[in-house]
Amino acid sequence: MTDSNKHACASLENLYRIFTVPEAPDSTLMQLDDAISDNMIGFLQQHIVAEETDLLEIEKDFTNTDIPEEPVFVSEQTEFLLEKVVAQSVHTASPSFIGHMTSALPYFMIPLSKIMIALNQNLVKTETSKAFTPLERQVLGMMHRLIYQSGEEFYQRWLHDSHQHLGAFCSGGTVANITALWAARNRAFGADGEFRGIAQEGVFKAFKHYGVDGAAILVSKRGHYSLSKAVDVLGIGREYIVAVDTDENNRIRPDLLQKKIDLLKKENVKPLAIVGIAGTTETGNVDPLDKLADIAEAEGIHFHVDAAWGGPAIFSRAHGKLLKGIERADSVTIDAHKQLYVPMGVGMVLFKDPAALNSIEHHAQYIIRQGSKDLGSNTLEGSRPGMAMLVHSGLNIIGRQGYELLVDQGIEKARLFADMIRQSDDFEVISEPELNILTYRWAPASVRRVLVDADPDVRKRANDILNKINRYVQKALREHGRSFVSRTRLTPKRYDQQLITVYRVVLANPLTTTEILVDVLEEQRQIVTDKALRKRMNQLQELLGKNAA
Ligand SMILES: *Cc1c(COP(=O)(O)O)cnc(C)c1O
């Protein structure tokens, strides 16, 4: 890099310079941009998933806690970032990185996101965001319409109304879920006669006024852990996340949900919200939303749908019907940084009733004044970036048809992979893909046949050994493999609800090919023959040999 790139800030003159945008064409900014772009393209084009570097090893580059007295040059810092951070980060864009919900981005997000950074708008209030505010409201309207289909008149009336909100932007699904349950809580324990509402007087007085001994949120046992953060911060208590059992396909059992509600009422605990999941994080299954809506309606309980992952399935004419009933939800969470393919840091919560968010409204004199269009009055977060700009870009550039294709090809690929696993002799599908997520494990057909008829104790011991083998395989693949799948533990009915270690595959990257999937299984087969597993294999054989028919 040339000397003009070597700004350090030890003088006032240099300080001024780093706050001044350099002039094109052969400016510092452009050179820096080019150097970074070249490096990034190199990184993004590499399709390997893991470098064999231990995190403890990497930590050694990040041990100094001294803030430097003598500043470093921009060029030095850039080199440090490229060498020590970029080169040792994860190839989430790789088509063989198929273990997590974080995946590749469409290329245009990278240059467009520079607009957001360069303008540095703050969506907390219109005085610092101007056009970004109506843009954000427009995107909320687009997503609201996708879910609720409320008709042109409705949107013309409420889209830009300063007293109504079709939803809220936030940093992700966690804050979206918290926001939804926050509104549900405040509405369930609203002002009533002398009582000025839970938002004003707190949980203790609210329970006293309403004569209840607690409040609960009901969700299937596959619910995301963000819900337990929500009840914690909302002062309801983690014990009051009531986990309802699922059917063999990881979907909530409405009959058991009803039983839990009845039980809570008997215990004088108010059911605050029912949460349906549209795409569970571990298995991608969708709860029977229509049935949940029926129960919520009959009971007069807030119905929230956590569609952080699966929401965009609505774009698909073929698969959108899986989410039937979502249009009856009081609130819906959608993560844009998952299946809308927008960079990390943006989620949304949509509300059917545009007045619902008024229950969490806050005002301040210098900012977010009453009656203003400042978005900060109805969001959990304060200062927020203009991420809506990137969601808007995705919705326009990819479009409904593009998102439909993305959804459809992901689901087809997941089904294809499930078929490949079934046809193989040595792997077992644990959860069938409903969306583009599936789980499976290494368990040869010969072992499975014995497991079926073995007595429960032998089955349990054999599964314990299989768990250890599968854990080893997943870790080895992560450390040395060309691909990456994640790992979780499920409690399948067929194994008496025993905790079973499984590989989890998320097929979100459109560039993931069948060859890559074939390759994953092949790599795992190779790992199974590792010397390190020999003892476990012998244990398995001994146990099952003795107990085989
Ligand atoms: C990812 C996810 C969340 C949390 O979203 P973050 O963006 O990670 O905060 C919540 N619920 C479900 C179902 C998810 O998949």
Coordinates of C-alpha atoms and ligand atoms in Angstrom, one line a residue:
M1 CA 0.0 0.0 0.0
T2 CA 1.2 3.5 -0.7
D3 CA 2.1 6.1 1.9
S4 CA -1.1 8.0 1.5
N5 CA -2.8 4.9 3.1
K6 CA -0.6 5.2 6.1
H7 CA -2.7 7.5 8.2
A8 CA -2.2 7.3 11.9
C9 CA -3.8 9.7 14.3
A10 CA -1.2 11.1 16.6
S11 CA -1.6 14.6 15.4
L12 CA -4.6 16.9 15.1
E13 CA -3.9 17.3 11.4
N14 CA -4.1 13.6 10.8
L15 CA -7.2 13.3 12.9
Y16 CA -8.9 15.8 10.6
R17 CA -7.7 13.8 7.6
I18 CA -9.3 10.5 8.8
F19 CA -12.7 12.3 9.1
T20 CA -12.4 13.8 5.6
V21 CA -13.6 11.7 2.7
P22 CA -10.7 11.5 0.3
E23 CA -11.3 12.6 -3.2
A24 CA -11.5 10.2 -6.1
P25 CA -10.0 8.9 -8.3
D26 CA -6.7 7.6 -6.9
S27 CA -7.7 8.3 -3.4
T28 CA -6.8 6.5 -0.3
L29 CA -10.3 5.2 0.1
M30 CA -10.4 3.6 -3.4
Q31 CA -7.0 1.9 -2.9
L32 CA -8.0 0.6 0.4
D33 CA -11.3 -0.6 -1.0
D34 CA -9.6 -2.4 -3.9
A35 CA -7.1 -4.1 -1.6
I36 CA -9.9 -5.3 0.7
S37 CA -12.2 -6.3 -2.2
D38 CA -9.4 -8.4 -3.8
N39 CA -8.7 -10.2 -0.6
M40 CA -12.4 -10.8 0.2
I41 CA -13.1 -12.2 -3.2
G42 CA -10.2 -14.5 -2.7
F43 CA -11.6 -15.6 0.6
L44 CA -15.2 -16.0 -0.7
Q45 CA -14.1 -18.0 -3.7
Q46 CA -12.4 -20.6 -1.6
H47 CA -14.7 -23.5 -1.1
I48 CA -13.1 -25.3 1.7
V49 CA -14.8 -25.0 5.0
A50 CA -12.2 -25.5 7.7
E51 CA -8.6 -24.6 8.2
E52 CA -7.0 -26.8 10.7
T53 CA -6.4 -24.2 13.3
D54 CA -7.3 -24.6 16.9
L55 CA -9.3 -21.8 18.5
L56 CA -6.8 -21.7 21.4
E57 CA -4.0 -21.2 18.8
I58 CA -6.0 -18.3 17.2
E59 CA -6.6 -16.7 20.6
K60 CA -2.8 -16.0 20.8
D61 CA -3.3 -13.3 18.3
F62 CA -5.8 -11.6 20.5
T63 CA -4.3 -11.4 23.9
N64 CA -3.0 -7.8 24.1
T65 CA -5.4 -5.6 26.2
D66 CA -3.3 -2.5 26.0
I67 CA -4.8 0.3 23.9
P68 CA -1.8 1.5 21.9
E69 CA -0.4 4.9 22.9
E70 CA 1.3 5.1 19.5
P71 CA -1.3 4.7 16.8
V72 CA -0.8 2.2 13.9
F73 CA -1.3 3.1 10.3
V74 CA -4.6 2.3 8.5
S75 CA -2.6 0.0 6.2
E76 CA -1.1 -1.9 9.1
Q77 CA -4.5 -2.4 10.7
T78 CA -5.9 -3.5 7.4
E79 CA -3.2 -6.1 7.0
F80 CA -3.8 -7.3 10.6
L81 CA -7.5 -7.7 9.8
L82 CA -6.9 -9.6 6.6
E83 CA -4.2 -11.8 8.0
K84 CA -5.5 -12.6 11.4
V85 CA -9.2 -12.2 11.3
V86 CA -10.4 -12.7 7.7
A87 CA -8.1 -15.6 7.0
Q88 CA -9.2 -17.3 10.3
S89 CA -12.9 -16.8 9.9
V90 CA -15.5 -19.3 8.8
H91 CA -16.4 -19.9 5.2
T92 CA -20.1 -19.5 5.7
A93 CA -20.5 -18.7 2.0
S94 CA -19.1 -22.1 1.0
P95 CA -21.6 -24.4 -0.7
S96 CA -20.3 -27.3 1.5
F97 CA -21.0 -25.3 4.7
I98 CA -24.4 -26.9 5.3
G99 CA -24.6 -27.1 9.0
H100 CA -26.0 -23.7 10.1
M101 CA -28.6 -21.1 9.3
T102 CA -25.8 -18.6 8.4
S103 CA -25.0 -19.0 4.8
A104 CA -24.0 -17.3 1.5
L105 CA -25.2 -13.8 0.5
P106 CA -26.1 -12.6 -2.9
Y107 CA -23.1 -10.6 -4.2
F108 CA -25.0 -7.2 -4.4
M109 CA -25.4 -7.1 -0.6
I110 CA -21.7 -6.3 -0.2
P111 CA -21.5 -3.1 -2.3
L112 CA -25.0 -2.0 -1.3
S113 CA -24.2 -2.3 2.4
K114 CA -21.6 0.4 1.9
I115 CA -24.3 2.9 1.3
M116 CA -25.7 2.1 4.7
I117 CA -22.4 2.4 6.5
A118 CA -21.4 5.5 4.6
L119 CA -24.6 7.4 5.4
N120 CA -24.7 6.2 9.0
Q121 CA -28.4 6.9 9.4
N122 CA -30.0 6.2 12.8
L123 CA -33.6 4.9 12.6
V124 CA -34.4 5.8 16.1
K125 CA -35.8 9.1 14.9
T126 CA -36.6 10.8 11.6
E127 CA -34.2 13.7 12.3
T128 CA -31.4 11.2 11.8
S129 CA -32.8 9.0 9.1
K130 CA -35.4 10.9 7.0
A131 CA -36.2 8.7 3.9
F132 CA -34.9 5.7 5.7
T133 CA -37.9 5.9 8.0
P134 CA -40.6 5.6 5.3
L135 CA -38.5 3.0 3.6
E136 CA -38.4 0.9 6.7
R137 CA -42.2 1.3 7.1
Q138 CA -42.7 0.3 3.5
V139 CA -40.7 -2.9 4.1
L140 CA -42.7 -3.7 7.2
G141 CA -45.8 -3.2 5.0
M142 CA -44.5 -5.6 2.4
M143 CA -43.8 -8.3 4.9
H144 CA -47.1 -7.7 6.7
R145 CA -48.9 -8.1 3.4
L146 CA -47.0 -11.2 2.6
I147 CA -48.3 -12.7 5.8
Y148 CA -51.7 -11.2 6.4
Q149 CA -52.9 -10.1 2.9
S150 CA -54.9 -7.3 4.5
G151 CA -55.8 -5.6 1.2
E152 CA -54.7 -2.4 -0.5
E153 CA -57.0 -0.1 1.5
F154 CA -55.6 -1.3 4.8
Y155 CA -52.0 -0.6 3.7
Q156 CA -52.8 2.8 2.2
R157 CA -54.5 3.7 5.5
W158 CA -51.9 2.5 8.1
L159 CA -48.5 2.2 6.3
H160 CA -47.3 5.6 7.3
D161 CA -49.7 6.5 10.1
S162 CA -47.7 7.9 13.0
H163 CA -49.9 6.2 15.6
Q164 CA -49.9 2.7 14.1
H165 CA -47.2 0.2 13.4
L166 CA -47.4 -2.8 11.1
G167 CA -44.4 -4.2 12.9
A168 CA -40.9 -3.4 14.1
F169 CA -37.4 -3.9 12.8
C170 CA -34.7 -5.2 15.2
S171 CA -31.4 -6.9 15.3
G172 CA -32.7 -10.5 14.8
G173 CA -35.2 -13.2 15.8
T174 CA -34.4 -13.0 19.5
V175 CA -35.3 -9.4 19.9
A176 CA -38.3 -9.9 17.5
N177 CA -39.6 -12.6 19.8
I178 CA -39.0 -10.5 22.9
T179 CA -40.8 -7.6 21.3
A180 CA -43.8 -9.8 20.4
L181 CA -44.1 -11.2 23.9
W182 CA -43.5 -7.8 25.5
A183 CA -46.5 -6.5 23.6
A184 CA -48.5 -9.6 24.5
R185 CA -47.6 -9.2 28.2
N186 CA -48.6 -5.5 28.3
R187 CA -51.9 -6.2 26.5
A188 CA -52.8 -9.1 28.8
F189 CA -52.1 -7.0 31.9
G190 CA -53.3 -3.7 30.6
A191 CA -54.7 -0.7 32.5
D192 CA -57.9 -1.6 34.2
G193 CA -59.8 0.9 36.4
E194 CA -57.4 2.2 39.1
F195 CA -54.6 -0.1 37.8
R196 CA -52.4 1.7 35.3
G197 CA -51.1 -1.4 33.6
I198 CA -48.1 -3.7 33.9
A199 CA -45.8 -1.4 31.9
Q200 CA -46.4 1.3 34.6
E201 CA -46.7 -0.7 37.8
G202 CA -44.7 -3.8 37.2
V203 CA -45.3 -7.6 37.4
F204 CA -46.0 -7.8 41.1
K205 CA -48.9 -5.3 41.1
A206 CA -50.2 -6.6 37.8
F207 CA -50.5 -10.2 39.2
K208 CA -52.1 -8.8 42.3
H209 CA -54.6 -6.7 40.5
Y210 CA -55.6 -9.5 38.1
G211 CA -55.6 -12.0 40.9
V212 CA -53.2 -14.5 39.3
D213 CA -50.2 -16.4 40.7
G214 CA -48.1 -16.2 37.5
A215 CA -48.2 -15.9 33.7
A216 CA -47.0 -18.5 31.2
I217 CA -45.9 -18.8 27.6
L218 CA -46.6 -22.1 25.9
V219 CA -44.5 -23.5 23.1
S220 CA -43.4 -27.0 21.9
K221 CA -40.3 -28.5 23.4
R222 CA -38.5 -27.6 20.1
G223 CA -39.0 -23.9 20.9
H224 CA -36.0 -21.6 20.4
Y225 CA -34.0 -20.6 23.5
S226 CA -34.7 -16.9 22.8
L227 CA -38.2 -17.5 24.3
S228 CA -36.7 -18.4 27.6
K229 CA -34.6 -15.2 27.5
A230 CA -37.8 -13.4 26.8
V231 CA -39.7 -14.7 29.8
D232 CA -36.6 -13.9 31.9
V233 CA -36.3 -10.3 30.9
L234 CA -40.1 -9.8 31.0
G235 CA -40.1 -10.8 34.6
I236 CA -42.3 -13.8 34.2
G237 CA -39.6 -16.3 35.1
R238 CA -38.0 -19.1 33.1
E239 CA -40.1 -21.8 34.8
Y240 CA -43.1 -20.3 33.1
I241 CA -42.0 -21.3 29.6
V242 CA -44.2 -24.3 29.4
A243 CA -42.8 -26.9 27.0
V244 CA -45.4 -29.0 25.2
D245 CA -44.6 -32.4 23.8
T246 CA -44.4 -33.0 20.1
D247 CA -45.5 -35.7 17.7
E248 CA -42.9 -38.0 16.0
N249 CA -42.3 -35.2 13.5
N250 CA -41.3 -32.6 16.1
R251 CA -44.6 -30.7 15.8
I252 CA -46.5 -29.5 18.8
R253 CA -49.4 -31.8 19.9
P254 CA -52.5 -29.5 20.1
D255 CA -54.3 -31.9 22.5
L256 CA -51.4 -31.7 25.0
L257 CA -51.3 -28.0 24.6
Q258 CA -54.9 -27.8 25.5
K259 CA -54.2 -30.0 28.6
K260 CA -51.4 -27.7 29.7
I261 CA -53.6 -24.6 29.3
D262 CA -56.3 -26.3 31.5
L263 CA -53.7 -27.2 34.0
L264 CA -52.2 -23.7 34.2
K265 CA -55.7 -22.2 34.7
K266 CA -56.3 -24.6 37.5
E267 CA -53.1 -23.4 39.1
N268 CA -54.3 -19.8 38.7
V269 CA -51.5 -19.1 36.2
K270 CA -52.5 -16.9 33.3
P271 CA -51.5 -18.3 29.8
L272 CA -50.0 -15.2 28.2
A273 CA -49.2 -16.4 24.7
I274 CA -49.1 -19.5 22.6
V275 CA -46.1 -19.7 20.4
G276 CA -46.3 -21.7 17.2
I277 CA -43.0 -22.5 15.4
A278 CA -42.8 -22.2 11.6
G279 CA -39.5 -24.0 11.0
T280 CA -37.9 -25.3 14.2
T281 CA -34.3 -24.4 14.5
E282 CA -33.1 -28.0 14.9
T283 CA -35.3 -29.8 12.5
G284 CA -37.2 -27.3 10.4
N285 CA -40.6 -28.6 11.2
V286 CA -43.7 -26.5 11.2
D287 CA -46.4 -26.6 13.9
P288 CA -50.0 -27.0 12.9
L289 CA -50.6 -23.3 13.0
D290 CA -54.3 -23.4 12.2
K291 CA -55.0 -25.7 15.1
L292 CA -53.0 -23.4 17.4
A293 CA -54.9 -20.4 16.2
D294 CA -58.2 -22.2 17.0
I295 CA -57.0 -22.8 20.6
A296 CA -55.7 -19.3 21.0
E297 CA -58.9 -17.9 19.7
A298 CA -61.1 -20.0 21.9
E299 CA -59.0 -19.2 25.0
G300 CA -58.5 -15.5 24.1
I301 CA -54.7 -15.9 24.3
H302 CA -52.1 -14.0 22.2
F303 CA -50.9 -16.2 19.3
H304 CA -47.4 -15.6 18.2
V305 CA -45.7 -17.4 15.4
D306 CA -41.9 -17.8 15.5
A307 CA -41.2 -17.9 11.7
A308 CA -37.6 -16.7 12.1
W309 CA -36.4 -19.5 9.9
G310 CA -39.4 -20.7 7.9
G311 CA -41.3 -17.4 7.2
P312 CA -40.0 -17.0 3.7
A313 CA -41.6 -20.4 2.8
I314 CA -44.7 -18.3 2.2
F315 CA -43.2 -17.1 -1.0
S316 CA -43.5 -20.7 -2.4
R317 CA -46.8 -21.6 -4.0
A318 CA -45.9 -25.3 -3.6
H319 CA -44.8 -25.2 0.1
G320 CA -46.4 -22.0 1.4
K321 CA -49.5 -24.0 2.5
L322 CA -47.4 -25.6 5.2
L323 CA -47.7 -22.3 7.1
K324 CA -51.4 -22.1 6.7
G325 CA -52.8 -20.4 9.8
I326 CA -49.9 -18.0 10.2
E327 CA -52.3 -15.3 8.9
R328 CA -54.3 -15.7 12.1
A329 CA -51.3 -15.0 14.3
D330 CA -51.4 -11.8 16.4
S331 CA -47.6 -11.4 15.8
V332 CA -45.0 -13.1 13.6
T333 CA -41.2 -13.1 13.8
I334 CA -39.2 -13.3 10.6
D335 CA -35.4 -13.1 10.5
A336 CA -34.2 -11.3 7.4
H337 CA -30.6 -12.5 8.0
K338 CA -31.7 -16.1 7.5
Q339 CA -33.9 -16.9 4.5
L340 CA -34.2 -13.4 3.1
Y341 CA -30.4 -13.6 2.5
V342 CA -29.6 -10.2 4.1
P343 CA -26.4 -9.6 6.1
M344 CA -26.4 -10.5 9.8
G345 CA -28.2 -8.2 12.1
V346 CA -31.8 -7.8 11.0
G347 CA -35.1 -9.3 12.1
M348 CA -38.7 -8.2 12.1
V349 CA -41.8 -8.7 14.1
L350 CA -45.1 -8.1 12.4
F351 CA -48.4 -7.4 14.2
K352 CA -51.8 -8.2 12.7
D353 CA -53.3 -5.3 14.7
P354 CA -51.5 -2.0 13.8
A355 CA -52.3 -0.7 17.3
A356 CA -50.6 -3.6 19.2
L357 CA -47.2 -2.0 19.4
N358 CA -48.7 1.0 21.1
S359 CA -48.6 -1.1 24.3
I360 CA -44.9 -0.8 24.5
E361 CA -44.6 2.8 23.5
H362 CA -42.0 5.0 25.2
H363 CA -41.3 8.7 24.7
A364 CA -38.6 11.2 25.5
Q365 CA -38.5 14.9 25.1
Y366 CA -35.4 15.5 23.0
I367 CA -36.1 12.4 20.9
I368 CA -39.0 10.2 19.8
R369 CA -41.7 12.8 20.7
Q370 CA -45.3 11.9 21.0
G371 CA -47.1 11.9 17.7
S372 CA -43.8 12.0 15.7
K373 CA -43.0 9.3 13.2
D374 CA -39.9 8.4 15.1
L375 CA -39.6 4.6 15.0
G376 CA -37.6 4.5 18.3
S377 CA -40.8 4.9 20.3
N378 CA -42.0 1.4 19.5
T379 CA -38.8 -0.7 19.4
L380 CA -36.8 -2.4 22.1
E381 CA -33.6 -1.1 20.7
G382 CA -32.6 2.5 20.6
S383 CA -30.1 3.5 17.8
R384 CA -30.5 1.2 14.9
P385 CA -28.9 1.0 11.4
G386 CA -30.7 1.3 8.1
M387 CA -30.8 -2.4 7.5
A388 CA -34.3 -2.1 6.0
M389 CA -32.4 -0.8 2.9
L390 CA -30.9 -4.2 2.3
V391 CA -34.2 -6.0 3.0
H392 CA -35.8 -3.7 0.4
S393 CA -33.0 -4.5 -2.0
G394 CA -33.4 -8.3 -1.6
L395 CA -37.2 -8.1 -2.0
N396 CA -36.8 -6.0 -5.2
I397 CA -33.8 -7.7 -6.8
I398 CA -34.6 -11.3 -5.9
G399 CA -38.4 -10.7 -5.9
R400 CA -41.2 -13.1 -5.0
Q401 CA -40.3 -15.5 -7.8
G402 CA -36.6 -15.5 -6.8
Y403 CA -37.4 -16.3 -3.2
E404 CA -39.8 -18.9 -4.3
L405 CA -37.1 -20.6 -6.3
L406 CA -34.7 -20.4 -3.3
V407 CA -37.2 -22.0 -1.0
D408 CA -38.3 -24.7 -3.5
Q409 CA -34.8 -25.8 -4.5
G410 CA -33.7 -25.9 -0.8
I411 CA -36.6 -28.2 0.1
E412 CA -36.1 -30.4 -3.0
K413 CA -32.4 -30.8 -2.1
A414 CA -33.3 -31.7 1.4
R415 CA -35.6 -34.4 0.2
L416 CA -33.1 -35.7 -2.2
F417 CA -30.5 -35.9 0.5
A418 CA -32.9 -37.7 2.8
D419 CA -33.5 -40.2 -0.1
M420 CA -29.7 -40.6 -0.5
I421 CA -29.4 -41.3 3.2
R422 CA -32.2 -43.8 3.2
Q423 CA -30.8 -45.7 0.2
S424 CA -27.4 -45.9 1.8
D425 CA -26.8 -48.8 4.1
D426 CA -25.0 -47.0 6.9
F427 CA -26.9 -43.8 7.7
E428 CA -30.3 -43.3 9.3
V429 CA -32.6 -40.3 8.7
I430 CA -33.7 -39.0 12.2
S431 CA -36.0 -36.2 11.2
E432 CA -37.5 -36.0 7.7
P433 CA -37.2 -32.6 6.0
E434 CA -40.4 -30.6 5.9
L435 CA -38.5 -27.4 5.0
N436 CA -34.8 -27.5 4.0
I437 CA -33.5 -28.9 7.3
L438 CA -32.9 -32.6 8.1
T439 CA -31.1 -34.6 10.7
Y440 CA -29.5 -38.0 10.4
R441 CA -26.8 -40.2 11.9
W442 CA -24.4 -43.0 11.2
A443 CA -26.1 -46.2 12.2
P444 CA -25.7 -49.2 9.8
A445 CA -28.8 -51.1 8.8
S446 CA -27.5 -54.2 10.5
V447 CA -27.2 -52.3 13.8
R448 CA -30.6 -50.8 13.3
R449 CA -32.3 -54.1 12.7
V450 CA -30.9 -55.4 16.0
L451 CA -31.9 -52.2 17.8
V452 CA -35.5 -52.6 16.8
D453 CA -36.0 -55.9 18.7
A454 CA -33.4 -55.5 21.4
D455 CA -34.6 -55.1 24.9
P456 CA -34.8 -51.4 26.0
D457 CA -31.7 -51.5 28.1
V458 CA -29.5 -52.9 25.3
R459 CA -31.0 -50.4 22.9
K460 CA -30.2 -47.6 25.2
R461 CA -26.6 -48.7 25.7
A462 CA -26.1 -49.2 22.0
N463 CA -27.5 -45.7 21.3
D464 CA -25.1 -44.3 23.8
I465 CA -22.2 -45.9 21.9
L466 CA -23.6 -44.6 18.6
N467 CA -23.9 -41.2 20.1
K468 CA -20.2 -41.1 20.9
I469 CA -19.3 -42.4 17.5
N470 CA -21.4 -39.7 15.8
R471 CA -20.1 -37.0 18.0
Y472 CA -16.6 -38.0 17.0
V473 CA -17.4 -38.1 13.3
Q474 CA -19.0 -34.6 13.4
K475 CA -16.0 -33.1 15.2
A476 CA -13.5 -34.8 12.9
L477 CA -15.4 -33.5 9.8
R478 CA -15.5 -30.0 11.3
E479 CA -11.8 -30.1 12.0
H480 CA -10.4 -31.7 8.9
G481 CA -13.2 -32.1 6.4
R482 CA -14.1 -30.4 3.1
S483 CA -17.6 -29.8 4.4
F484 CA -19.4 -28.9 7.6
V485 CA -22.6 -30.2 9.2
S486 CA -23.7 -29.3 12.7
R487 CA -24.6 -31.5 15.6
T488 CA -27.6 -31.6 18.0
R489 CA -29.4 -34.0 20.2
L490 CA -33.0 -35.1 19.6
T491 CA -35.4 -37.4 21.4
P492 CA -37.0 -39.5 18.7
K493 CA -40.0 -41.6 19.6
R494 CA -38.6 -44.7 17.9
Y495 CA -35.8 -44.7 20.5
D496 CA -38.0 -44.3 23.6
Q497 CA -37.3 -40.5 23.7
Q498 CA -33.6 -41.2 24.5
L499 CA -31.3 -38.4 23.6
I500 CA -29.8 -39.2 20.2
T501 CA -26.8 -37.3 18.7
V502 CA -27.5 -36.4 15.2
Y503 CA -26.0 -34.4 12.3
R504 CA -28.0 -31.4 11.3
V505 CA -28.0 -30.2 7.7
V506 CA -29.4 -26.8 6.6
L507 CA -29.7 -26.5 2.8
A508 CA -29.8 -22.7 2.3
N509 CA -27.0 -22.1 -0.2
P510 CA -28.3 -22.5 -3.7
L511 CA -24.8 -23.5 -4.9
T512 CA -24.8 -26.7 -2.8
T513 CA -24.7 -29.5 -5.4
T514 CA -25.7 -33.2 -5.2
E515 CA -22.0 -34.0 -5.6
I516 CA -21.3 -32.1 -2.4
L517 CA -23.9 -34.1 -0.5
V518 CA -22.5 -37.4 -1.9
D519 CA -19.1 -36.2 -0.7
V520 CA -20.3 -35.4 2.8
L521 CA -21.5 -39.0 3.3
E522 CA -18.3 -40.3 1.8
E523 CA -16.2 -38.2 4.1
Q524 CA -18.2 -39.4 7.1
R525 CA -17.8 -43.0 6.1
Q526 CA -14.1 -42.5 5.9
I527 CA -14.0 -41.0 9.4
V528 CA -16.0 -44.0 10.8
T529 CA -13.0 -46.2 10.0
D530 CA -10.6 -44.1 12.0
K531 CA -8.4 -46.0 14.4
A532 CA -9.6 -43.8 17.3
L533 CA -13.1 -45.4 16.9
R534 CA -12.0 -49.0 16.9
K535 CA -12.7 -49.5 20.6
R536 CA -16.2 -48.1 20.3
M537 CA -16.9 -50.3 17.3
N538 CA -15.8 -53.3 19.2
Q539 CA -18.1 -52.4 22.1
L540 CA -21.0 -52.0 19.7
Q541 CA -20.4 -55.3 18.1
E542 CA -20.0 -57.1 21.3
L543 CA -23.2 -55.6 22.7
L544 CA -25.3 -56.3 19.7
G545 CA -23.7 -59.6 18.7
K546 CA -24.6 -61.0 22.0
N547 CA -28.1 -59.7 21.8
A548 CA -28.8 -60.3 18.1
A549 CA -31.7 -62.6 17.6
Ligands
LIG1 C1 -32.7 -18.2 14.6 C2 -34.0 -18.3 15.3 C3 -34.3 -17.4 16.4 C4 -33.3 -16.4 16.9 O1 -33.0 -15.5 15.9 P1 -31.6 -14.7 16.1 O2 -31.6 -13.9 14.8 O3 -30.5 -15.7 16.2 O4 -31.7 -13.8 17.3 C5 -35.5 -17.6 17.0 N1 -36.4 -18.6 16.6 C6 -36.1 -19.4 15.6 C7 -37.1 -20.5 15.2 C8 -34.9 -19.3 14.9 O5 -34.6 -20.2 14.0

